[in-house]
Amino acid sequence: MGAAKDSSTAVELDVEGRTVRISHPERVYFPKLGITKLDLARYYMAVGDGIVRALRDRPCMLHRFPDGLDGDKVHQKRLPRGAPDWVQTVRVHFPRYNRDADELCVTHLADVVWAVQMSTVEFHPWNSRRTDVERPDEWRIDLDPMPECDFGKVRRVASVAHEVLHELGAVGWPKTSGGHGLHVYVRIEPRWGFDDVRRAALAFAREVERRAPREVTTTWWRKDRDPAAVFVDYNQNARDHTLASAYSVRGVPEGTVSAPVRWDEIDDLESRDFTIETVPDRFAKLGDLHAGIDDDAFSLDQLLEWADRDERHNPEEAESQ
């Protein structure tokens, strides 16, 4: 990727019939790589089907870097001012503060590119959609390595998680986190609220822990966790908790991407190999590996039965979670 030839003027991009103006296209966002604002916009256009599928109709928090990675990061819930009339939002209520926020709700690729114009690098969507914000349609499995845990252990735990999903009859869609871990997403029937989805996620995490007790932890308090374990972070399913979406670039110097992968790749992959520079070619070759993610929806009934069982056996522990 290269900078715009004429760095003195804005660039207008045709994004599926909509014009998006990119001001300061030459501004370097990733100094280590020389990646500019225009490069970032073109990256998202190159993975367009994938990023839109990952974000479609979901409230989305934006991680913005107005001055590139060398400047401050802004966590933005509310849609930035000046949006074109075709950019849509969804209103979300935050009971703790008794406030509402109109968050970006992607429906077209141009929405994503416009967000880049507003200095967005990372996209963090909710696991619910605007049709019913309070009922998630996505269960998220976050394999989060503790500081002394190597990626080989994350890969092994992913295999155990895959085994449990298979036994449940659930289809898991893995991706790199863009950091040191792995994520697995499962489409679910939007029948339950966030509390029940989180309970189901905890029941699953405990089953993975039972099968790999030396490598996995579900301990709530970070200070009490084994520093060499993989934490199966069920709390990522709580209301208003978000993860970087599939195909989202991460705001780190290496420009890593949260990239969909196949299960048969996991044993050998290195997550840092998926970057803003490498993922477009991979996407052109393989297409969106999450293209079928909406084809089937899993019922949480069995996991909620496991949750009831665990809570009966360990009521004090359940209360602390």
mmCIF file of C-alpha atoms in Angstrom:
data_model
loop_
_atom_site.group_PDB
_atom_site.id
_atom_site.type_symbol
_atom_site.label_atom_id
_atom_site.label_comp_id
_atom_site.label_asym_id
_atom_site.label_seq_id
_atom_site.Cartn_x
_atom_site.Cartn_y
_atom_site.Cartn_z
ATOM 1 C CA MET A 1 0.000 0.000 0.000
ATOM 2 C CA GLY A 2 1.197 3.464 -0.759
ATOM 3 C CA ALA A 3 0.341 7.012 0.124
ATOM 4 C CA ALA A 4 -1.810 9.172 -2.129
ATOM 5 C CA LYS A 5 0.177 10.676 -4.994
ATOM 6 C CA ASP A 6 -1.170 14.147 -4.275
ATOM 7 C CA SER A 7 -0.916 14.647 -0.530
ATOM 8 C CA SER A 8 -2.006 18.301 -0.682
ATOM 9 C CA THR A 9 -5.698 17.615 -1.352
ATOM 10 C CA ALA A 10 -8.438 15.322 -0.134
ATOM 11 C CA VAL A 11 -9.219 12.130 -2.022
ATOM 12 C CA GLU A 12 -12.714 11.057 -2.979
ATOM 13 C CA LEU A 13 -13.387 7.325 -2.991
ATOM 14 C CA ASP A 14 -16.269 5.659 -4.784
ATOM 15 C CA VAL A 15 -17.505 3.082 -2.282
ATOM 16 C CA GLU A 16 -20.208 0.984 -3.919
ATOM 17 C CA GLY A 17 -21.863 4.030 -5.428
ATOM 18 C CA ARG A 18 -21.387 6.359 -2.464
ATOM 19 C CA THR A 19 -18.701 9.021 -2.419
ATOM 20 C CA VAL A 20 -16.558 9.208 0.704
ATOM 21 C CA ARG A 21 -14.123 12.073 1.055
ATOM 22 C CA ILE A 22 -10.829 11.268 2.778
ATOM 23 C CA SER A 23 -9.154 14.396 4.092
ATOM 24 C CA HIS A 24 -5.438 14.361 4.895
ATOM 25 C CA PRO A 25 -4.998 11.053 3.047
ATOM 26 C CA GLU A 26 -1.245 11.223 3.539
ATOM 27 C CA ARG A 27 -1.431 11.290 7.326
ATOM 28 C CA VAL A 28 0.614 8.380 8.644
ATOM 29 C CA TYR A 29 -1.359 6.244 11.076
ATOM 30 C CA PHE A 30 1.125 3.381 11.495
ATOM 31 C CA PRO A 31 4.618 4.950 11.603
ATOM 32 C CA LYS A 32 6.438 1.611 11.793
ATOM 33 C CA LEU A 33 4.837 0.505 8.508
ATOM 34 C CA GLY A 34 4.362 3.865 6.800
ATOM 35 C CA ILE A 35 0.627 3.084 6.500
ATOM 36 C CA THR A 36 -1.496 6.168 5.860
ATOM 37 C CA LYS A 37 -5.110 7.085 6.408
ATOM 38 C CA LEU A 38 -5.820 6.406 2.739
ATOM 39 C CA ASP A 39 -4.125 3.010 2.988
ATOM 40 C CA LEU A 40 -6.393 2.173 5.914
ATOM 41 C CA ALA A 41 -9.497 3.138 3.928
ATOM 42 C CA ARG A 42 -8.343 1.015 1.005
ATOM 43 C CA TYR A 43 -7.678 -1.907 3.336
ATOM 44 C CA TYR A 44 -11.277 -1.887 4.537
ATOM 45 C CA MET A 45 -12.500 -1.625 0.955
ATOM 46 C CA ALA A 46 -10.387 -4.689 0.077
ATOM 47 C CA VAL A 47 -12.118 -6.776 2.785
ATOM 48 C CA GLY A 48 -15.473 -5.093 2.291
ATOM 49 C CA ASP A 49 -17.819 -8.077 2.343
ATOM 50 C CA GLY A 50 -16.125 -9.430 5.445
ATOM 51 C CA ILE A 51 -16.085 -6.268 7.538
ATOM 52 C CA VAL A 52 -19.692 -5.425 6.672
ATOM 53 C CA ARG A 53 -20.846 -8.946 7.547
ATOM 54 C CA ALA A 54 -19.057 -8.672 10.909
ATOM 55 C CA LEU A 55 -20.614 -5.289 11.743
ATOM 56 C CA ARG A 56 -23.990 -5.314 10.006
ATOM 57 C CA ASP A 57 -26.826 -3.870 12.109
ATOM 58 C CA ARG A 58 -24.824 -3.962 15.355
ATOM 59 C CA PRO A 59 -24.220 -1.033 17.705
ATOM 60 C CA CYS A 60 -20.545 -0.296 17.193
ATOM 61 C CA MET A 61 -18.017 1.465 19.373
ATOM 62 C CA LEU A 62 -15.211 3.136 17.460
ATOM 63 C CA HIS A 63 -11.575 3.263 18.517
ATOM 64 C CA ARG A 64 -10.322 6.465 16.921
ATOM 65 C CA PHE A 65 -6.757 7.753 16.572
ATOM 66 C CA PRO A 66 -7.085 11.377 15.365
ATOM 67 C CA ASP A 67 -3.296 11.801 15.264
ATOM 68 C CA GLY A 68 -2.388 8.253 14.321
ATOM 69 C CA LEU A 69 -0.939 5.682 16.680
ATOM 70 C CA ASP A 70 1.510 8.223 18.087
ATOM 71 C CA GLY A 71 -1.428 10.200 19.494
ATOM 72 C CA ASP A 72 -4.184 9.444 21.964
ATOM 73 C CA LYS A 73 -6.844 6.797 21.410
ATOM 74 C CA VAL A 74 -10.485 7.854 21.693
ATOM 75 C CA HIS A 75 -13.140 5.277 22.639
ATOM 76 C CA GLN A 76 -16.241 6.647 20.977
ATOM 77 C CA LYS A 77 -19.735 5.300 21.533
ATOM 78 C CA ARG A 78 -21.658 8.179 19.981
ATOM 79 C CA LEU A 79 -21.531 8.696 16.239
ATOM 80 C CA PRO A 80 -19.074 11.478 15.389
ATOM 81 C CA ARG A 81 -20.638 14.678 14.097
ATOM 82 C CA GLY A 82 -20.941 15.424 10.407
ATOM 83 C CA ALA A 83 -22.104 12.004 9.224
ATOM 84 C CA PRO A 84 -23.714 11.807 5.759
ATOM 85 C CA ASP A 85 -27.461 11.193 5.791
ATOM 86 C CA TRP A 86 -26.947 7.589 4.654
ATOM 87 C CA VAL A 87 -24.995 6.625 7.783
ATOM 88 C CA GLN A 88 -27.374 4.915 10.200
ATOM 89 C CA THR A 89 -27.337 4.624 13.979
ATOM 90 C CA VAL A 90 -28.990 2.617 16.738
ATOM 91 C CA ARG A 91 -29.882 4.154 20.098
ATOM 92 C CA VAL A 92 -28.534 2.320 23.128
ATOM 93 C CA HIS A 93 -29.479 3.057 26.732
ATOM 94 C CA PHE A 94 -26.895 2.925 29.512
ATOM 95 C CA PRO A 95 -28.770 2.426 32.789
ATOM 96 C CA ARG A 96 -25.766 3.072 34.996
ATOM 97 C CA TYR A 97 -25.604 6.673 33.781
ATOM 98 C CA ASN A 98 -29.256 6.938 32.642
ATOM 99 C CA ARG A 99 -28.022 8.144 29.268
ATOM 100 C CA ASP A 100 -28.550 7.195 25.654
ATOM 101 C CA ALA A 101 -26.017 7.010 22.840
ATOM 102 C CA ASP A 102 -26.649 6.842 19.106
ATOM 103 C CA GLU A 103 -23.976 4.392 17.965
ATOM 104 C CA LEU A 104 -22.847 3.664 14.428
ATOM 105 C CA CYS A 105 -24.892 0.884 12.865
ATOM 106 C CA VAL A 106 -23.140 -0.317 9.709
ATOM 107 C CA THR A 107 -25.362 -1.221 6.776
ATOM 108 C CA HIS A 108 -23.002 -0.481 3.875
ATOM 109 C CA LEU A 109 -19.253 -0.505 3.261
ATOM 110 C CA ALA A 110 -19.339 3.271 2.820
ATOM 111 C CA ASP A 111 -20.239 3.549 6.532
ATOM 112 C CA VAL A 112 -16.972 1.811 7.402
ATOM 113 C CA VAL A 113 -14.899 4.004 5.087
ATOM 114 C CA TRP A 114 -16.580 7.130 6.433
ATOM 115 C CA ALA A 115 -15.631 6.001 9.948
ATOM 116 C CA VAL A 116 -12.016 5.753 8.748
ATOM 117 C CA GLN A 117 -12.332 9.327 7.502
ATOM 118 C CA MET A 118 -13.254 10.157 11.094
ATOM 119 C CA SER A 119 -9.952 8.563 12.213
ATOM 120 C CA THR A 120 -11.372 5.173 13.215
ATOM 121 C CA VAL A 121 -8.877 2.300 13.208
ATOM 122 C CA GLU A 122 -10.711 -0.373 15.228
ATOM 123 C CA PHE A 123 -14.372 -1.443 15.107
ATOM 124 C CA HIS A 124 -15.877 -3.000 18.248
ATOM 125 C CA PRO A 125 -19.464 -4.162 17.695
ATOM 126 C CA TRP A 126 -21.973 -5.457 20.223
ATOM 127 C CA ASN A 127 -23.028 -9.093 20.052
ATOM 128 C CA SER A 128 -26.632 -8.033 19.440
ATOM 129 C CA ARG A 129 -28.346 -6.236 16.572
ATOM 130 C CA ARG A 130 -30.571 -3.207 16.366
ATOM 131 C CA THR A 131 -33.722 -5.312 15.870
ATOM 132 C CA ASP A 132 -33.404 -6.241 19.570
ATOM 133 C CA VAL A 133 -30.343 -4.755 21.230
ATOM 134 C CA GLU A 134 -31.089 -6.542 24.515
ATOM 135 C CA ARG A 135 -31.052 -10.078 23.029
ATOM 136 C CA PRO A 136 -27.670 -11.164 21.621
ATOM 137 C CA ASP A 137 -27.484 -13.311 18.510
ATOM 138 C CA GLU A 138 -23.793 -14.037 19.007
ATOM 139 C CA TRP A 139 -21.970 -15.940 21.743
ATOM 140 C CA ARG A 140 -18.297 -15.035 21.962
ATOM 141 C CA ILE A 141 -15.548 -17.321 23.232
ATOM 142 C CA ASP A 142 -12.436 -15.281 24.081
ATOM 143 C CA LEU A 143 -9.282 -17.318 24.670
ATOM 144 C CA ASP A 144 -7.183 -14.764 26.496
ATOM 145 C CA PRO A 145 -3.632 -15.816 27.441
ATOM 146 C CA MET A 146 -2.226 -14.631 30.738
ATOM 147 C CA PRO A 147 1.198 -12.911 30.707
ATOM 148 C CA GLU A 148 3.296 -16.093 30.955
ATOM 149 C CA CYS A 149 1.187 -18.138 28.535
ATOM 150 C CA ASP A 150 2.571 -18.864 25.066
ATOM 151 C CA PHE A 151 0.488 -19.020 21.899
ATOM 152 C CA GLY A 152 1.017 -22.756 21.565
ATOM 153 C CA LYS A 153 -1.106 -23.221 24.669
ATOM 154 C CA VAL A 154 -3.817 -20.972 23.192
ATOM 155 C CA ARG A 155 -3.866 -23.205 20.116
ATOM 156 C CA ARG A 156 -4.253 -26.328 22.255
ATOM 157 C CA VAL A 157 -7.099 -24.817 24.255
ATOM 158 C CA ALA A 158 -8.791 -23.811 21.000
ATOM 159 C CA SER A 159 -8.757 -27.478 20.024
ATOM 160 C CA VAL A 160 -10.482 -28.411 23.283
ATOM 161 C CA ALA A 161 -13.073 -25.670 22.754
ATOM 162 C CA HIS A 162 -13.684 -26.984 19.232
ATOM 163 C CA GLU A 163 -14.219 -30.477 20.646
ATOM 164 C CA VAL A 164 -16.830 -29.247 23.133
ATOM 165 C CA LEU A 165 -18.599 -27.187 20.474
ATOM 166 C CA HIS A 166 -18.769 -30.228 18.209
ATOM 167 C CA GLU A 167 -20.320 -32.314 20.975
ATOM 168 C CA LEU A 168 -22.897 -29.585 21.583
ATOM 169 C CA GLY A 169 -23.746 -29.439 17.891
ATOM 170 C CA ALA A 170 -22.627 -25.807 17.661
ATOM 171 C CA VAL A 171 -20.670 -24.314 14.768
ATOM 172 C CA GLY A 172 -17.782 -22.148 15.925
ATOM 173 C CA TRP A 173 -16.159 -19.544 13.709
ATOM 174 C CA PRO A 174 -12.562 -18.849 14.831
ATOM 175 C CA LYS A 175 -10.476 -15.754 14.297
ATOM 176 C CA THR A 176 -7.291 -14.278 15.646
ATOM 177 C CA SER A 177 -7.759 -11.485 18.151
ATOM 178 C CA GLY A 178 -5.159 -9.300 16.523
ATOM 179 C CA GLY A 179 -3.280 -9.590 19.803
ATOM 180 C CA HIS A 180 -2.099 -12.708 21.614
ATOM 181 C CA GLY A 181 -5.312 -14.699 21.759
ATOM 182 C CA LEU A 182 -8.042 -16.308 19.690
ATOM 183 C CA HIS A 183 -11.767 -15.674 19.444
ATOM 184 C CA VAL A 184 -14.507 -18.092 18.442
ATOM 185 C CA TYR A 185 -17.972 -16.795 17.548
ATOM 186 C CA VAL A 186 -21.174 -18.838 17.577
ATOM 187 C CA ARG A 187 -24.448 -17.588 16.144
ATOM 188 C CA ILE A 188 -27.258 -18.165 18.640
ATOM 189 C CA GLU A 189 -31.006 -17.811 18.639
ATOM 190 C CA PRO A 190 -31.818 -14.289 19.937
ATOM 191 C CA ARG A 191 -34.031 -15.654 22.732
ATOM 192 C CA TRP A 192 -31.979 -14.768 25.794
ATOM 193 C CA GLY A 193 -30.750 -11.623 27.483
ATOM 194 C CA PHE A 194 -27.128 -10.807 28.222
ATOM 195 C CA ASP A 195 -27.174 -12.376 31.691
ATOM 196 C CA ASP A 196 -28.223 -15.774 30.365
ATOM 197 C CA VAL A 197 -25.778 -15.648 27.460
ATOM 198 C CA ARG A 198 -23.023 -14.882 29.942
ATOM 199 C CA ARG A 199 -24.148 -17.769 32.195
ATOM 200 C CA ALA A 200 -24.069 -20.111 29.203
ATOM 201 C CA ALA A 201 -20.614 -18.842 28.248
ATOM 202 C CA LEU A 202 -19.366 -19.496 31.792
ATOM 203 C CA ALA A 203 -20.778 -23.035 31.747
ATOM 204 C CA PHE A 204 -18.946 -23.684 28.492
ATOM 205 C CA ALA A 205 -15.726 -22.191 29.855
ATOM 206 C CA ARG A 206 -15.909 -24.434 32.918
ATOM 207 C CA GLU A 207 -16.330 -27.508 30.741
ATOM 208 C CA VAL A 208 -13.223 -26.527 28.763
ATOM 209 C CA GLU A 209 -11.424 -25.997 32.084
ATOM 210 C CA ARG A 210 -12.453 -29.461 33.313
ATOM 211 C CA ARG A 211 -10.942 -31.019 30.186
ATOM 212 C CA ALA A 212 -7.708 -29.013 30.308
ATOM 213 C CA PRO A 213 -7.271 -28.043 33.981
ATOM 214 C CA ARG A 214 -3.536 -27.387 33.695
ATOM 215 C CA GLU A 215 -3.930 -24.993 30.789
ATOM 216 C CA VAL A 216 -7.257 -23.218 31.370
ATOM 217 C CA THR A 217 -8.619 -20.939 34.067
ATOM 218 C CA THR A 218 -12.047 -19.428 34.667
ATOM 219 C CA THR A 219 -10.973 -17.680 37.880
ATOM 220 C CA TRP A 220 -12.731 -14.348 38.092
ATOM 221 C CA TRP A 221 -10.094 -12.178 39.785
ATOM 222 C CA ARG A 222 -7.040 -11.592 37.621
ATOM 223 C CA LYS A 223 -4.688 -11.578 40.613
ATOM 224 C CA ASP A 224 -5.802 -15.135 41.450
ATOM 225 C CA ARG A 225 -5.291 -16.622 37.973
ATOM 226 C CA ASP A 226 -2.414 -18.856 36.974
ATOM 227 C CA PRO A 227 -0.165 -16.463 34.987
ATOM 228 C CA ALA A 228 0.681 -19.277 32.551
ATOM 229 C CA ALA A 229 -2.954 -20.242 31.808
ATOM 230 C CA VAL A 230 -5.482 -19.335 29.134
ATOM 231 C CA PHE A 231 -8.415 -17.430 30.614
ATOM 232 C CA VAL A 232 -11.662 -18.314 28.845
ATOM 233 C CA ASP A 233 -13.192 -14.866 29.207
ATOM 234 C CA TYR A 234 -16.924 -15.483 29.427
ATOM 235 C CA ASN A 235 -17.468 -11.903 30.595
ATOM 236 C CA GLN A 236 -17.053 -10.698 27.014
ATOM 237 C CA ASN A 237 -20.722 -11.671 26.670
ATOM 238 C CA ALA A 238 -21.874 -9.144 29.270
ATOM 239 C CA ARG A 239 -23.896 -6.156 28.102
ATOM 240 C CA ASP A 240 -21.830 -3.398 26.476
ATOM 241 C CA HIS A 241 -18.672 -5.522 26.372
ATOM 242 C CA THR A 242 -17.169 -5.580 22.922
ATOM 243 C CA LEU A 243 -14.348 -7.247 21.008
ATOM 244 C CA ALA A 244 -12.610 -6.147 17.836
ATOM 245 C CA SER A 245 -14.652 -7.430 14.909
ATOM 246 C CA ALA A 246 -13.505 -9.857 12.280
ATOM 247 C CA TYR A 247 -11.276 -7.933 9.822
ATOM 248 C CA SER A 248 -10.781 -5.035 12.221
ATOM 249 C CA VAL A 249 -7.266 -3.635 12.186
ATOM 250 C CA ARG A 250 -5.825 -3.257 15.676
ATOM 251 C CA GLY A 251 -4.252 -0.043 16.874
ATOM 252 C CA VAL A 252 -0.793 -1.507 17.406
ATOM 253 C CA PRO A 253 2.461 -0.644 15.585
ATOM 254 C CA GLU A 254 2.477 -3.914 13.610
ATOM 255 C CA GLY A 255 -0.991 -3.233 12.160
ATOM 256 C CA THR A 256 -2.280 -6.681 13.076
ATOM 257 C CA VAL A 257 -5.793 -7.739 12.087
ATOM 258 C CA SER A 258 -8.433 -9.798 13.869
ATOM 259 C CA ALA A 259 -8.552 -12.286 11.025
ATOM 260 C CA PRO A 260 -10.908 -15.221 10.395
ATOM 261 C CA VAL A 261 -9.093 -18.546 10.133
ATOM 262 C CA ARG A 262 -10.048 -22.158 9.440
ATOM 263 C CA TRP A 263 -9.992 -24.713 12.230
ATOM 264 C CA ASP A 264 -7.422 -26.745 10.312
ATOM 265 C CA GLU A 265 -5.058 -23.740 10.299
ATOM 266 C CA ILE A 266 -4.963 -23.216 14.042
ATOM 267 C CA ASP A 267 -2.306 -25.810 14.895
ATOM 268 C CA ASP A 268 0.260 -23.966 12.795
ATOM 269 C CA LEU A 269 -0.812 -20.343 12.680
ATOM 270 C CA GLU A 270 0.931 -17.373 14.231
ATOM 271 C CA SER A 271 -1.548 -14.609 14.882
ATOM 272 C CA ARG A 272 0.988 -11.850 14.217
ATOM 273 C CA ASP A 273 1.184 -12.984 10.572
ATOM 274 C CA PHE A 274 -2.231 -11.423 9.871
ATOM 275 C CA THR A 275 -1.729 -7.727 9.217
ATOM 276 C CA ILE A 276 -3.102 -4.817 7.242
ATOM 277 C CA GLU A 277 -0.494 -5.684 4.613
ATOM 278 C CA THR A 278 -1.143 -9.432 4.337
ATOM 279 C CA VAL A 279 -4.888 -9.868 4.906
ATOM 280 C CA PRO A 280 -6.119 -8.243 1.640
ATOM 281 C CA ASP A 281 -4.250 -10.813 -0.491
ATOM 282 C CA ARG A 282 -5.531 -13.609 1.732
ATOM 283 C CA PHE A 283 -9.079 -12.268 1.401
ATOM 284 C CA ALA A 284 -8.752 -12.033 -2.382
ATOM 285 C CA LYS A 285 -7.646 -15.663 -2.473
ATOM 286 C CA LEU A 286 -9.951 -17.242 0.127
ATOM 287 C CA GLY A 287 -12.870 -14.836 0.380
ATOM 288 C CA ASP A 288 -14.580 -14.307 3.720
ATOM 289 C CA LEU A 289 -14.005 -17.405 5.848
ATOM 290 C CA HIS A 290 -16.974 -16.310 7.983
ATOM 291 C CA ALA A 291 -19.322 -16.107 4.996
ATOM 292 C CA GLY A 292 -21.562 -18.859 6.377
ATOM 293 C CA ILE A 293 -21.753 -17.592 9.935
ATOM 294 C CA ASP A 294 -25.420 -16.580 9.675
ATOM 295 C CA ASP A 295 -26.583 -19.887 8.212
ATOM 296 C CA ASP A 296 -27.276 -21.641 11.533
ATOM 297 C CA ALA A 297 -28.291 -20.452 14.992
ATOM 298 C CA PHE A 298 -27.492 -22.503 18.085
ATOM 299 C CA SER A 299 -29.821 -22.953 21.069
ATOM 300 C CA LEU A 300 -28.311 -22.255 24.491
ATOM 301 C CA ASP A 301 -30.701 -24.636 26.277
ATOM 302 C CA GLN A 302 -28.100 -27.308 27.036
ATOM 303 C CA LEU A 303 -25.500 -24.811 28.196
ATOM 304 C CA LEU A 304 -28.039 -23.178 30.489
ATOM 305 C CA GLU A 305 -28.763 -26.612 31.964
ATOM 306 C CA TRP A 306 -25.028 -26.948 32.606
ATOM 307 C CA ALA A 307 -25.083 -23.487 34.211
ATOM 308 C CA ASP A 308 -27.942 -24.524 36.525
ATOM 309 C CA ARG A 309 -26.022 -27.679 37.470
ATOM 310 C CA ASP A 310 -22.817 -25.755 38.212
ATOM 311 C CA GLU A 311 -24.661 -23.183 40.294
ATOM 312 C CA ARG A 312 -26.370 -25.888 42.358
ATOM 313 C CA HIS A 313 -23.045 -27.568 43.062
ATOM 314 C CA ASN A 314 -21.146 -24.353 43.796
ATOM 315 C CA PRO A 315 -23.636 -21.691 44.925
ATOM 316 C CA GLU A 316 -21.031 -19.497 46.622
ATOM 317 C CA GLU A 317 -18.785 -19.497 43.576
ATOM 318 C CA ALA A 318 -21.746 -18.727 41.310
ATOM 319 C CA GLU A 319 -22.589 -15.719 43.485
ATOM 320 C CA SER A 320 -19.022 -14.345 43.160
ATOM 321 C CA GLN A 321 -19.149 -14.519 39.368
#
